[in-house]
CSV table of N, CA and C in Angstrom, one decimal:
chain,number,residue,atom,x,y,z
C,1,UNK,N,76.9,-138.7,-19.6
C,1,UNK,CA,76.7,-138.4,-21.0
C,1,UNK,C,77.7,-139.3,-21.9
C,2,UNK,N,78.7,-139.4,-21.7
C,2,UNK,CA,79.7,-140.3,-22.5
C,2,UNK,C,79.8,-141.4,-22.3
C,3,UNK,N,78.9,-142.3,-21.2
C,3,UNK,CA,78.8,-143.5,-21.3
C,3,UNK,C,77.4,-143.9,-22.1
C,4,UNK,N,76.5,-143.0,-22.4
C,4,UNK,CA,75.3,-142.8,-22.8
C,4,UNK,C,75.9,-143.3,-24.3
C,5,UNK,N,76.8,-142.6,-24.8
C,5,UNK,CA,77.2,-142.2,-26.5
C,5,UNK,C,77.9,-143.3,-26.4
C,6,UNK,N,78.6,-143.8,-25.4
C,6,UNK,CA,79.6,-145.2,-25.6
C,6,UNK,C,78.4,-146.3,-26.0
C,7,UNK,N,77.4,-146.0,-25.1
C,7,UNK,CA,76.6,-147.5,-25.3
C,7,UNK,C,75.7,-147.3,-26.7
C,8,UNK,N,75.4,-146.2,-27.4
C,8,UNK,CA,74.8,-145.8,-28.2
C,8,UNK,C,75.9,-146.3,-29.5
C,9,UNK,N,77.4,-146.5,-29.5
C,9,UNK,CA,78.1,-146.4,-30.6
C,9,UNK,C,78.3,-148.5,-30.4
C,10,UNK,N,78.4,-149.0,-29.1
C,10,UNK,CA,78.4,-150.2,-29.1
C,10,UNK,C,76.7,-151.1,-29.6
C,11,UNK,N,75.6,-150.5,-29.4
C,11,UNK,CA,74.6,-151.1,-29.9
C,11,UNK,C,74.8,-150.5,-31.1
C,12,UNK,N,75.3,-149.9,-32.1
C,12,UNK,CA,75.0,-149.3,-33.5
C,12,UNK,C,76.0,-151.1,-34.2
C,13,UNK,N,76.6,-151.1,-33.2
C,13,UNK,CA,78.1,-151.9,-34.0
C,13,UNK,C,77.3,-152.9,-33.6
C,14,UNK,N,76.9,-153.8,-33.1
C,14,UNK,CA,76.4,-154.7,-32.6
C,14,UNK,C,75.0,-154.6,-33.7
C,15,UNK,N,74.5,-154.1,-34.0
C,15,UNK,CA,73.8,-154.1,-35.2
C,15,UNK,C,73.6,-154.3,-36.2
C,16,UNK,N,75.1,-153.5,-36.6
C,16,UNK,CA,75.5,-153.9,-37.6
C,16,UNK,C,76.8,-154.9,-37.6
C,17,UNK,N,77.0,-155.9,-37.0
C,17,UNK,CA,78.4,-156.8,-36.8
C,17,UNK,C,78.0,-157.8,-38.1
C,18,UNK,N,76.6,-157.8,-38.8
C,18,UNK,CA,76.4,-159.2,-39.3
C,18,UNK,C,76.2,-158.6,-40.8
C,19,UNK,N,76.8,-157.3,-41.1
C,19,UNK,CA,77.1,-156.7,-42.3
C,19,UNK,C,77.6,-157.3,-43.2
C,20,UNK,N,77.3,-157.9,-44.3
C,20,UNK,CA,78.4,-158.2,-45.3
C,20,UNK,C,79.0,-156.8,-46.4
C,21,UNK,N,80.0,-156.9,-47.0
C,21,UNK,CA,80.9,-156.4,-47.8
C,21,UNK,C,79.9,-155.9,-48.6
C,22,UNK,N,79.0,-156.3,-49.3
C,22,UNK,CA,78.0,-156.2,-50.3
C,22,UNK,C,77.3,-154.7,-49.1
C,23,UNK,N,76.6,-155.4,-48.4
C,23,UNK,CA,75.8,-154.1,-47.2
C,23,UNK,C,76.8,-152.9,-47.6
C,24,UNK,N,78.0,-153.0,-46.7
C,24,UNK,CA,78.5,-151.8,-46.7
C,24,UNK,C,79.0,-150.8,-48.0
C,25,UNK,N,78.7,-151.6,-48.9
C,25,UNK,CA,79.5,-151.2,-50.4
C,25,UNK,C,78.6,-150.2,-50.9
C,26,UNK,N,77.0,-150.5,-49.8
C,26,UNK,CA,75.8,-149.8,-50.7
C,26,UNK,C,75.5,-148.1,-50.0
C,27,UNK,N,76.7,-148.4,-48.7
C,27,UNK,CA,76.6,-147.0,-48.1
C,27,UNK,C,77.3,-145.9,-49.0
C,28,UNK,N,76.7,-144.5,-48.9
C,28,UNK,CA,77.0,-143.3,-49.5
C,28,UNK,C,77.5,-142.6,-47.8
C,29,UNK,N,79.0,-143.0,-47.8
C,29,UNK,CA,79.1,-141.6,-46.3
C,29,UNK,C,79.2,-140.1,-46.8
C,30,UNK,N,78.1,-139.4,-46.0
C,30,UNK,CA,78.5,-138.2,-46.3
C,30,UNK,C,79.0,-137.5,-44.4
C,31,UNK,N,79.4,-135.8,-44.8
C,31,UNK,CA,80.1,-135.4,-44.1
C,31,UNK,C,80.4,-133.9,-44.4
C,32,UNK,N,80.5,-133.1,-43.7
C,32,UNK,CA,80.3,-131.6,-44.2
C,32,UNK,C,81.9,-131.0,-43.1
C,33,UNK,N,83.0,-129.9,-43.4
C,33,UNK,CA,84.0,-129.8,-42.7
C,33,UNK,C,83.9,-128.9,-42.8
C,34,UNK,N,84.7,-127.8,-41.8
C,34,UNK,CA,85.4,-126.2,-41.9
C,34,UNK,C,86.6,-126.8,-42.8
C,35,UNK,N,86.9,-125.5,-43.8
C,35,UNK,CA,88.0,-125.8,-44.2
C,35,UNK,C,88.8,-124.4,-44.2
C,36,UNK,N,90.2,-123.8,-43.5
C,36,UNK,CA,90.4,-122.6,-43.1
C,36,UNK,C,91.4,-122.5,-44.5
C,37,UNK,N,91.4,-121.5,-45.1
C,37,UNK,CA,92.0,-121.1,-45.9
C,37,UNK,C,93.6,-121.0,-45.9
C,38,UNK,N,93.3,-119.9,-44.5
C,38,UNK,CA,94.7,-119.6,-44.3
C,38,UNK,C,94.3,-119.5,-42.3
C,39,UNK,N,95.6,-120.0,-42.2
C,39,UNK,CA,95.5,-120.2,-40.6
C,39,UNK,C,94.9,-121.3,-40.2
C,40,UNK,N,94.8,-121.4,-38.2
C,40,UNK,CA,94.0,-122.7,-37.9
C,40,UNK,C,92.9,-122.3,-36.9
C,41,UNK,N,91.8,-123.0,-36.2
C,41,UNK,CA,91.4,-122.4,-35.2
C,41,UNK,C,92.1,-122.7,-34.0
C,42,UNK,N,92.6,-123.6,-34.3
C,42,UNK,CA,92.9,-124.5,-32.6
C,42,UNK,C,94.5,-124.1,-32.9
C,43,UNK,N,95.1,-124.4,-31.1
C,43,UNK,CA,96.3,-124.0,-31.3
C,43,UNK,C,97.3,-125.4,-31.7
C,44,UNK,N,98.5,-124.7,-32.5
C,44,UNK,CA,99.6,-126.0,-33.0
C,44,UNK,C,100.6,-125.3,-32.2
C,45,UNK,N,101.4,-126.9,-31.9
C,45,UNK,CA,102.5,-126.5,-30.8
C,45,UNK,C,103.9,-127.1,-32.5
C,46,UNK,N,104.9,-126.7,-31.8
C,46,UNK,CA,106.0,-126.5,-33.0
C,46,UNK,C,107.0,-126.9,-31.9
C,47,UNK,N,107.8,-128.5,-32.2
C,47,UNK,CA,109.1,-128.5,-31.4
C,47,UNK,C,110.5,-128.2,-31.8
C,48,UNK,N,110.6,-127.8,-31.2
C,48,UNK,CA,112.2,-126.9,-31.2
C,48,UNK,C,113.5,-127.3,-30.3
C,49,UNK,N,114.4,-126.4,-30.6
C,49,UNK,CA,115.3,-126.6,-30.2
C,49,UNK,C,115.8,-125.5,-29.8
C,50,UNK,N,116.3,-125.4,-28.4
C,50,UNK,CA,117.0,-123.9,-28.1
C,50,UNK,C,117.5,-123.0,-29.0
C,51,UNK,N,117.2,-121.5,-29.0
C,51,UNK,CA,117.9,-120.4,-29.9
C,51,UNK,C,117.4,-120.9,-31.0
C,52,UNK,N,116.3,-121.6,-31.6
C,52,UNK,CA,115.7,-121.7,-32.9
C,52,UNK,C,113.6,-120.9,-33.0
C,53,UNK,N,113.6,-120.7,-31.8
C,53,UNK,CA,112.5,-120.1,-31.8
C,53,UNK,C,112.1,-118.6,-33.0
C,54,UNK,N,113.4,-118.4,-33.4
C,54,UNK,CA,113.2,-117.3,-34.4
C,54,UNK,C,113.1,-118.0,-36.1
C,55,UNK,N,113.7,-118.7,-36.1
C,55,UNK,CA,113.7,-119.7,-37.5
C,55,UNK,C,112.5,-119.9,-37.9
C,56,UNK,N,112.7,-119.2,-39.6
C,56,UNK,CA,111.2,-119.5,-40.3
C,56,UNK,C,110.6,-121.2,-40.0
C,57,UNK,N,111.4,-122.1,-39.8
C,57,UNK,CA,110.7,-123.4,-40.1
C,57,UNK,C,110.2,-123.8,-38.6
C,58,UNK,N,110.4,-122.8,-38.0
C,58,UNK,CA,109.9,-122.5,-36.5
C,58,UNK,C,109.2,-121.8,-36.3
C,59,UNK,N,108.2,-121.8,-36.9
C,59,UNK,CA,107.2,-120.3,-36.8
C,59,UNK,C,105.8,-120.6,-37.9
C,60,UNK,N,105.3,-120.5,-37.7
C,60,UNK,CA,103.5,-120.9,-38.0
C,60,UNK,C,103.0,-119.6,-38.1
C,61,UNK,N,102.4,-118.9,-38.9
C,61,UNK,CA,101.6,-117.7,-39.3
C,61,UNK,C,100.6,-117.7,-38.6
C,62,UNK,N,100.0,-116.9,-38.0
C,62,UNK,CA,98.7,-117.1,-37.4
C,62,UNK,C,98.0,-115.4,-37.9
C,63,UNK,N,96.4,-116.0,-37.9
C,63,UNK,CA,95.7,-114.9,-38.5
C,63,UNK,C,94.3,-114.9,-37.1
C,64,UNK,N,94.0,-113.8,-37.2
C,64,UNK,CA,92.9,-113.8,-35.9
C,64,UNK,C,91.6,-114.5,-36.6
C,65,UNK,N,91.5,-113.9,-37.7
C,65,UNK,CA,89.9,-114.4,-38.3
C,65,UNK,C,90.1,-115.4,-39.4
C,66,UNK,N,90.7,-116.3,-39.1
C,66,UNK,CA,91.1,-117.1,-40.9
C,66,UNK,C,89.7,-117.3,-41.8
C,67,UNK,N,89.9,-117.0,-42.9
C,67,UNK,CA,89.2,-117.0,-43.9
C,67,UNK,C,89.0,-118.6,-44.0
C,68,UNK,N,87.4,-119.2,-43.8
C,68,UNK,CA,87.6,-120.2,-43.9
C,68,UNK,C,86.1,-120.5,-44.9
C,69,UNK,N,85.9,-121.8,-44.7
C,69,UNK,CA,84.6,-122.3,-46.4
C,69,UNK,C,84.3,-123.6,-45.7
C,70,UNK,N,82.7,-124.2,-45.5
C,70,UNK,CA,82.4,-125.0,-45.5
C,70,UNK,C,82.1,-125.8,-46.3
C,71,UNK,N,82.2,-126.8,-46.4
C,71,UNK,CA,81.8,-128.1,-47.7
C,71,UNK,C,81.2,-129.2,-47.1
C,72,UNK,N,80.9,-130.3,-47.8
C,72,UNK,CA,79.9,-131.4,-48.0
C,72,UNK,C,79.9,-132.0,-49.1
C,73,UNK,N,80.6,-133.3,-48.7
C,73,UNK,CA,80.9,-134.3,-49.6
C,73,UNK,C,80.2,-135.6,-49.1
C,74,UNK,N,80.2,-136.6,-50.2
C,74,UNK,CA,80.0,-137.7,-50.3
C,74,UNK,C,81.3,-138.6,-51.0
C,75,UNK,N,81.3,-140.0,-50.4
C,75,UNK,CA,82.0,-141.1,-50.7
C,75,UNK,C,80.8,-142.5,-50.7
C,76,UNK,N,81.3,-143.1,-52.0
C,76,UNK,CA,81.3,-144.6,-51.7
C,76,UNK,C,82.0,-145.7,-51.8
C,77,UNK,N,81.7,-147.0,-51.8
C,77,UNK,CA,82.8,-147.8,-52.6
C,77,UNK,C,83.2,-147.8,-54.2
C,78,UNK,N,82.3,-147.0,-55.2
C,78,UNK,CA,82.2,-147.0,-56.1
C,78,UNK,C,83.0,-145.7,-56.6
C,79,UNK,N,82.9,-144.9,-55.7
C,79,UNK,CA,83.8,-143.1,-55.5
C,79,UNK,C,83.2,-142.4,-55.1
C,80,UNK,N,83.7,-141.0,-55.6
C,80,UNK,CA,83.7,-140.2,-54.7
C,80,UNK,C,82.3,-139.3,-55.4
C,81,UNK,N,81.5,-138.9,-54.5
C,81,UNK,CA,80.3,-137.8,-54.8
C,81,UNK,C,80.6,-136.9,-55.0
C,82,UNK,N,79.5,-135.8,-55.0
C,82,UNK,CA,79.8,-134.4,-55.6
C,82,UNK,C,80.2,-133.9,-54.1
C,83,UNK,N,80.8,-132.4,-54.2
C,83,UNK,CA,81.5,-131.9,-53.3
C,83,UNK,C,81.0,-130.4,-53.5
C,84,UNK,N,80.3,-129.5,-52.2
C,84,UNK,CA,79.8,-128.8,-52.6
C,84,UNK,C,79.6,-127.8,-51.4
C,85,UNK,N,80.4,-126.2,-51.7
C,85,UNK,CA,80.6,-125.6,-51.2
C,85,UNK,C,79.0,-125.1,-49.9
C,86,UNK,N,79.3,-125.0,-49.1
C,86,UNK,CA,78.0,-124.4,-48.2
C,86,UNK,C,77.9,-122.8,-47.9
C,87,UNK,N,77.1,-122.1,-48.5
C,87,UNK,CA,77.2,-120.9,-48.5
C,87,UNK,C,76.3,-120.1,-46.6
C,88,UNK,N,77.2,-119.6,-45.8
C,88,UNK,CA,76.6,-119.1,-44.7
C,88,UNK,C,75.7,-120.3,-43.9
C,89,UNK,N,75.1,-119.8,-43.1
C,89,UNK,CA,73.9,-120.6,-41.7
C,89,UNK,C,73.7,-122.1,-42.5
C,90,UNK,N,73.3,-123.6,-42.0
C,90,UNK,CA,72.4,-124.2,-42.4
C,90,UNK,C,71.4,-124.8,-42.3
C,91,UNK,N,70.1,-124.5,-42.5
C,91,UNK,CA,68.6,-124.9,-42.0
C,91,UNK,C,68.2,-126.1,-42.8
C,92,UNK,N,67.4,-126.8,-42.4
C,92,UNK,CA,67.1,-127.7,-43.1
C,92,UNK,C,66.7,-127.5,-44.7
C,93,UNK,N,66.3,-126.5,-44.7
C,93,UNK,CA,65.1,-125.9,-46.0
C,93,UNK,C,66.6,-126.0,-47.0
C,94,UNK,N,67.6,-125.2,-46.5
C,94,UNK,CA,68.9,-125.2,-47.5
C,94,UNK,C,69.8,-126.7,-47.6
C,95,UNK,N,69.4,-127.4,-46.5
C,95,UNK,CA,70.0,-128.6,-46.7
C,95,UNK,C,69.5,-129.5,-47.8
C,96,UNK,N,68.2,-129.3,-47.7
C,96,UNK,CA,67.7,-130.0,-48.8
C,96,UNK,C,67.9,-129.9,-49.6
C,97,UNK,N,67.6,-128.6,-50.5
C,97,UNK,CA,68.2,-128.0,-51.9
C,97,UNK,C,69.4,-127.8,-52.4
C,98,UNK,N,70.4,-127.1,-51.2
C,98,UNK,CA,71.7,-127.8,-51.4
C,98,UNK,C,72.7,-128.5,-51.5
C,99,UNK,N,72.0,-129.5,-50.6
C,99,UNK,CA,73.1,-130.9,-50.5
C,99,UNK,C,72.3,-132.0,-51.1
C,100,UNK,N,70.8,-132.1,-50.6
C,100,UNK,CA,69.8,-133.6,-51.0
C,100,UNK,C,69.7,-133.6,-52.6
C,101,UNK,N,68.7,-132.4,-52.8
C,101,UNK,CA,68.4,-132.2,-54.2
C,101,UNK,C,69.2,-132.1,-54.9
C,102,UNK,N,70.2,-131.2,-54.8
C,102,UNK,CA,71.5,-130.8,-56.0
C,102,UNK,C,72.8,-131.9,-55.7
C,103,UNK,N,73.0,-132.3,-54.9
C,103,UNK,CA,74.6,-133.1,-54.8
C,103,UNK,C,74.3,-134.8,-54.5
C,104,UNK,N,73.4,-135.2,-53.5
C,104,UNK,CA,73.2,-136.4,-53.3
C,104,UNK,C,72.3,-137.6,-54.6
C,105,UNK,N,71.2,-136.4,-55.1
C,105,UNK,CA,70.5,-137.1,-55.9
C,105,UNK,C,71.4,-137.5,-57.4
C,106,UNK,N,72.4,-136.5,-57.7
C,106,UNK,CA,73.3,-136.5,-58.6
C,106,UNK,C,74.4,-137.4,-58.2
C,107,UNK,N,74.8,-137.9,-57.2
C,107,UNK,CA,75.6,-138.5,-57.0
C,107,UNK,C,74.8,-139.9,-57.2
C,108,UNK,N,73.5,-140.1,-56.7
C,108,UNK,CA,73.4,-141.6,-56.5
C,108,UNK,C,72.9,-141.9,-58.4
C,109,UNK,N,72.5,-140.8,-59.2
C,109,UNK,CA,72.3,-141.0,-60.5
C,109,UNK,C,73.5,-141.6,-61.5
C,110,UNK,N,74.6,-140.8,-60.8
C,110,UNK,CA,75.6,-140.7,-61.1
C,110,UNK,C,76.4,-142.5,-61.0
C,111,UNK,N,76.6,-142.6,-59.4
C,111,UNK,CA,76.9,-144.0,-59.1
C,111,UNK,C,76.1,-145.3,-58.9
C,112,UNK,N,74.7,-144.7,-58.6
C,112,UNK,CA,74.2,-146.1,-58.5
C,112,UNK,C,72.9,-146.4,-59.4
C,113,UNK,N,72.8,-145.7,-61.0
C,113,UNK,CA,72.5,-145.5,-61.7
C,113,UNK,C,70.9,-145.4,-61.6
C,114,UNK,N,70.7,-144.1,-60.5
C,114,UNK,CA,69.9,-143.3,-60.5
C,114,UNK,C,68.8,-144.6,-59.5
C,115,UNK,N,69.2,-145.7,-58.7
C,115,UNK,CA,68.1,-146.6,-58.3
C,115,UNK,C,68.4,-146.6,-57.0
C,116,UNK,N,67.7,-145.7,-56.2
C,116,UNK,CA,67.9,-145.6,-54.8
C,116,UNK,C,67.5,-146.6,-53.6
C,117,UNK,N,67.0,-147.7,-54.3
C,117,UNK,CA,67.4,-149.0,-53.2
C,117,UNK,C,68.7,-149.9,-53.8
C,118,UNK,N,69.5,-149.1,-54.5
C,118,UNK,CA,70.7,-149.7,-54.3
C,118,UNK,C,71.8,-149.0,-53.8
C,119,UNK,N,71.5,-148.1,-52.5
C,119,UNK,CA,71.9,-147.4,-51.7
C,119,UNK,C,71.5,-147.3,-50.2
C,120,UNK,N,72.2,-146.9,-49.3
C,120,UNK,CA,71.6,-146.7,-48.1
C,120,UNK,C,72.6,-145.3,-47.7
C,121,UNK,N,71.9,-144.0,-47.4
C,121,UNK,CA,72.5,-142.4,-47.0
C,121,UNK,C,72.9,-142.8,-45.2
C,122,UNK,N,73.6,-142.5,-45.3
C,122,UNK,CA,74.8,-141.8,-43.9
C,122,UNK,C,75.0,-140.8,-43.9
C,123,UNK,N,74.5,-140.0,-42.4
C,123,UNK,CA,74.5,-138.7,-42.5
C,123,UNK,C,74.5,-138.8,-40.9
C,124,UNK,N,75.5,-137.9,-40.3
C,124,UNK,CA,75.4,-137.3,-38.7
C,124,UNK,C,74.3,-136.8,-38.3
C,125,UNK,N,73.6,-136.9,-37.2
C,125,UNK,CA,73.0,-136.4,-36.4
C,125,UNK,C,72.4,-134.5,-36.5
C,126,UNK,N,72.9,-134.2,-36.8
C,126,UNK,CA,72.7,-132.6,-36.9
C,126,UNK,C,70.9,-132.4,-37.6
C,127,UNK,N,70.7,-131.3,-36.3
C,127,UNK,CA,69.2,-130.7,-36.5
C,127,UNK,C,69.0,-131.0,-37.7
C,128,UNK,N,69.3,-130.0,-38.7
C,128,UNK,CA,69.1,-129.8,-39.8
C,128,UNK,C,68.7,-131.2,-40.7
C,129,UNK,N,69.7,-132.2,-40.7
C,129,UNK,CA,69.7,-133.5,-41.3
C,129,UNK,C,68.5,-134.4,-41.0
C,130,UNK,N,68.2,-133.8,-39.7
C,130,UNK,CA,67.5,-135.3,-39.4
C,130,UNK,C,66.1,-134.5,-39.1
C,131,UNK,N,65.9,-133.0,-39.2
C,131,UNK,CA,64.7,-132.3,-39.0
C,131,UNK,C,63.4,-133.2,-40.1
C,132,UNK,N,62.3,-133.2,-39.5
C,132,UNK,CA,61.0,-134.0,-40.2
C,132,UNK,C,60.7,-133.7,-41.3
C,133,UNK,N,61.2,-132.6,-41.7
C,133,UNK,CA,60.9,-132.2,-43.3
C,133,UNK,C,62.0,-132.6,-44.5
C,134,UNK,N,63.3,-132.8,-43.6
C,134,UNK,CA,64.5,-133.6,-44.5
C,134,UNK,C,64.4,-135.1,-44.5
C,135,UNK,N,63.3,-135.9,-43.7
C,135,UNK,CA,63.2,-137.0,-43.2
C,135,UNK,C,62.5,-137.6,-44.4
C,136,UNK,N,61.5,-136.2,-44.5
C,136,UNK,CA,60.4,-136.5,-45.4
C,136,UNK,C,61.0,-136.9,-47.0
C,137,UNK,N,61.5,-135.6,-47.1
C,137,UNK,CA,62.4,-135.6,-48.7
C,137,UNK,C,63.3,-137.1,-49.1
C,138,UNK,N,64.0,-137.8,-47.7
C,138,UNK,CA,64.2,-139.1,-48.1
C,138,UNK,C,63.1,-140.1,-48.1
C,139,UNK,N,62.1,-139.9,-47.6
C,139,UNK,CA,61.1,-140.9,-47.7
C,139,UNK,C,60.4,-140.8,-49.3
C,140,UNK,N,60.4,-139.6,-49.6
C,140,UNK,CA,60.0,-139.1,-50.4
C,140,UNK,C,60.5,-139.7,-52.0
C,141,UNK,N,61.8,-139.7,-52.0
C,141,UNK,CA,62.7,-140.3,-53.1
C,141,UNK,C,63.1,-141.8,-52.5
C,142,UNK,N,62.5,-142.3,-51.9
C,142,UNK,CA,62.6,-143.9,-51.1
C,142,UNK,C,64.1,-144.2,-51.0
C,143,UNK,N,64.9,-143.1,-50.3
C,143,UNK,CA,66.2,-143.5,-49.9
C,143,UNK,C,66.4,-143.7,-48.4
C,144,UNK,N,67.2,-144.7,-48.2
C,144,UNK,CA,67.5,-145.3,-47.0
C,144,UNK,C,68.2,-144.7,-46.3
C,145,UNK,N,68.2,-143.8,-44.8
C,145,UNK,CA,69.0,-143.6,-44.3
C,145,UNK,C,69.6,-144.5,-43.2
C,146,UNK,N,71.3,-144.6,-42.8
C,146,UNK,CA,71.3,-145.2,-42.4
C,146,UNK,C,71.3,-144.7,-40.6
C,147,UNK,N,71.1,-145.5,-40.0
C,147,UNK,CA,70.9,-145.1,-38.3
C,147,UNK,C,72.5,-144.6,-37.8
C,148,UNK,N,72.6,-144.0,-37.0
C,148,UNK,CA,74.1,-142.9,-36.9
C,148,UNK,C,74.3,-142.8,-35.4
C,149,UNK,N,75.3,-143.2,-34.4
C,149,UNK,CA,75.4,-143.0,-33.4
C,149,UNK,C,76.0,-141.3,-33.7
C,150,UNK,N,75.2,-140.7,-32.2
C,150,UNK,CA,76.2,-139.2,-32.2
C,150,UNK,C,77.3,-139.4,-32.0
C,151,UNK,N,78.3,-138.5,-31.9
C,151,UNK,CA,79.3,-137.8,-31.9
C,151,UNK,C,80.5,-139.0,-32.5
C,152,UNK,N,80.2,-139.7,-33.3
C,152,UNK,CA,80.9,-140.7,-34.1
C,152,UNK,C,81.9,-140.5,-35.6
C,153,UNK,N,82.3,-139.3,-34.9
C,153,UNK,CA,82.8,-138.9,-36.8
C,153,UNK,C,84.0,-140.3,-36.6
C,154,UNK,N,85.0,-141.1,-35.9
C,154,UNK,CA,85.8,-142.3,-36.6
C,154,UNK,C,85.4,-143.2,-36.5
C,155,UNK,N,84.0,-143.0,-36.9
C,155,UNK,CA,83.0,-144.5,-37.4
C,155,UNK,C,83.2,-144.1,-39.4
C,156,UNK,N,83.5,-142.6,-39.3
C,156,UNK,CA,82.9,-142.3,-40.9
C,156,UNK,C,84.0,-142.2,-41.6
C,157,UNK,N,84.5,-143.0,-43.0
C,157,UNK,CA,85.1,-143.3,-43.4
C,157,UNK,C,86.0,-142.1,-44.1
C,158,UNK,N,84.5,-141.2,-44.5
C,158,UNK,CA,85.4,-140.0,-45.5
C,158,UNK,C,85.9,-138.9,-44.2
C,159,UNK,N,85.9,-139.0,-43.3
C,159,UNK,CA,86.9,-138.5,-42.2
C,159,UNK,C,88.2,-138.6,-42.7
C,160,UNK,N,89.1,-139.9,-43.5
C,160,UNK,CA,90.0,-139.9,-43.7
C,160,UNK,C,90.0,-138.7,-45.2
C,161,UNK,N,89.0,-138.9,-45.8
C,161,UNK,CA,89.4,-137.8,-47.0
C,161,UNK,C,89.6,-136.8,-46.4
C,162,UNK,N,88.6,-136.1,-45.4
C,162,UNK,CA,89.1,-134.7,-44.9
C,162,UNK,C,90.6,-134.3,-44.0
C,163,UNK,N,91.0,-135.1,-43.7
C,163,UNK,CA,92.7,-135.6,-43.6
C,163,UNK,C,93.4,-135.0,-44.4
C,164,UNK,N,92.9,-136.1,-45.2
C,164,UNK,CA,94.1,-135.8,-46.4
C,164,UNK,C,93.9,-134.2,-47.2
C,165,UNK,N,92.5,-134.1,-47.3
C,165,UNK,CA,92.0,-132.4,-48.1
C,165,UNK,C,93.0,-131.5,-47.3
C,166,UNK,N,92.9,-131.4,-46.1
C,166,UNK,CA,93.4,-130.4,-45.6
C,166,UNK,C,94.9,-130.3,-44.9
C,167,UNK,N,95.6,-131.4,-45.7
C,167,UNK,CA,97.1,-131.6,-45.2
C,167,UNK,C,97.7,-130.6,-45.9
């Protein structure tokens, strides 16, 4: 399997190696994150120093169920898209009205003054995204998606925004 996704992320790049600055300027990365309120899911280790294991600046709060919120944003070279909370499950039916219709189409109005071949959409792999009826809705508004190796999130740029959001 992971030589499968290795060779899938080296033909993506080899594809695109003859990109100019202009190409990539015209990508919209999007990207959707957990964001935990309070607490983390995964575990953080904390280095110390003997007899300091009791010290507040040694000690991390932990909560069993952290209250957490999904989002979905967009970036380009031009800035940053709309950002827009995801309420519960997501099926395609809600991706489209949620994120396509309401956040992407306002972003590209917004930045690329509403002319969707002076854009190309980036979006991951997930059912939902790439299901034939969200396929359709970009064919539909004649927007470009771009081709996505899986499991590639440090191919996607606004990876680093979610960094920084949640420091």
């Amino acid at each position: 399997m992971y030589l499968k996704q290795r060779q899938k992320r080296i033909d993506w790049a080899l594809a695109h190696r003859e990109w100019s600055e202009e190409d990539w300027s015209r990508v919209i990365w999007s990207d959707e994150t957990k964001i935990n309120i309070f607490g983390t899911d995964g575990v953080r280790y904390i280095r110390r120093r003997r007899c300091e294991d009791i010290l507040p600046k040694c000690i991390i709060p932990t909560m069993k169920h952290p209250v957490s919120v999904m989002v979905w944003a967009s970036i380009t070279s031009l800035g940053v898209g709309h950002l827009t909370v995801l309420e519960g499950n997501i099926n395609a039916a809600k991706y489209q009205e949620a994120v396509l219709m309401a956040q992407l189409m306002s972003t590209i109005e917004e930045l690329f003054e509403g002319n969707t071949c002076k854009c190309i959409f980036q979006q991951d792999g997930a059912p939902c995204y790439t299901a034939k009826s969200s396929m359709k809705r970009f064919s539909d508004h004649d927007i470009t998606v771009l081709s996505w190796p899986g499991n590639s999130p440090d191919l996607n740029p606004i990876e680093n925004l979610w960094s920084r959001l949640k420091a």
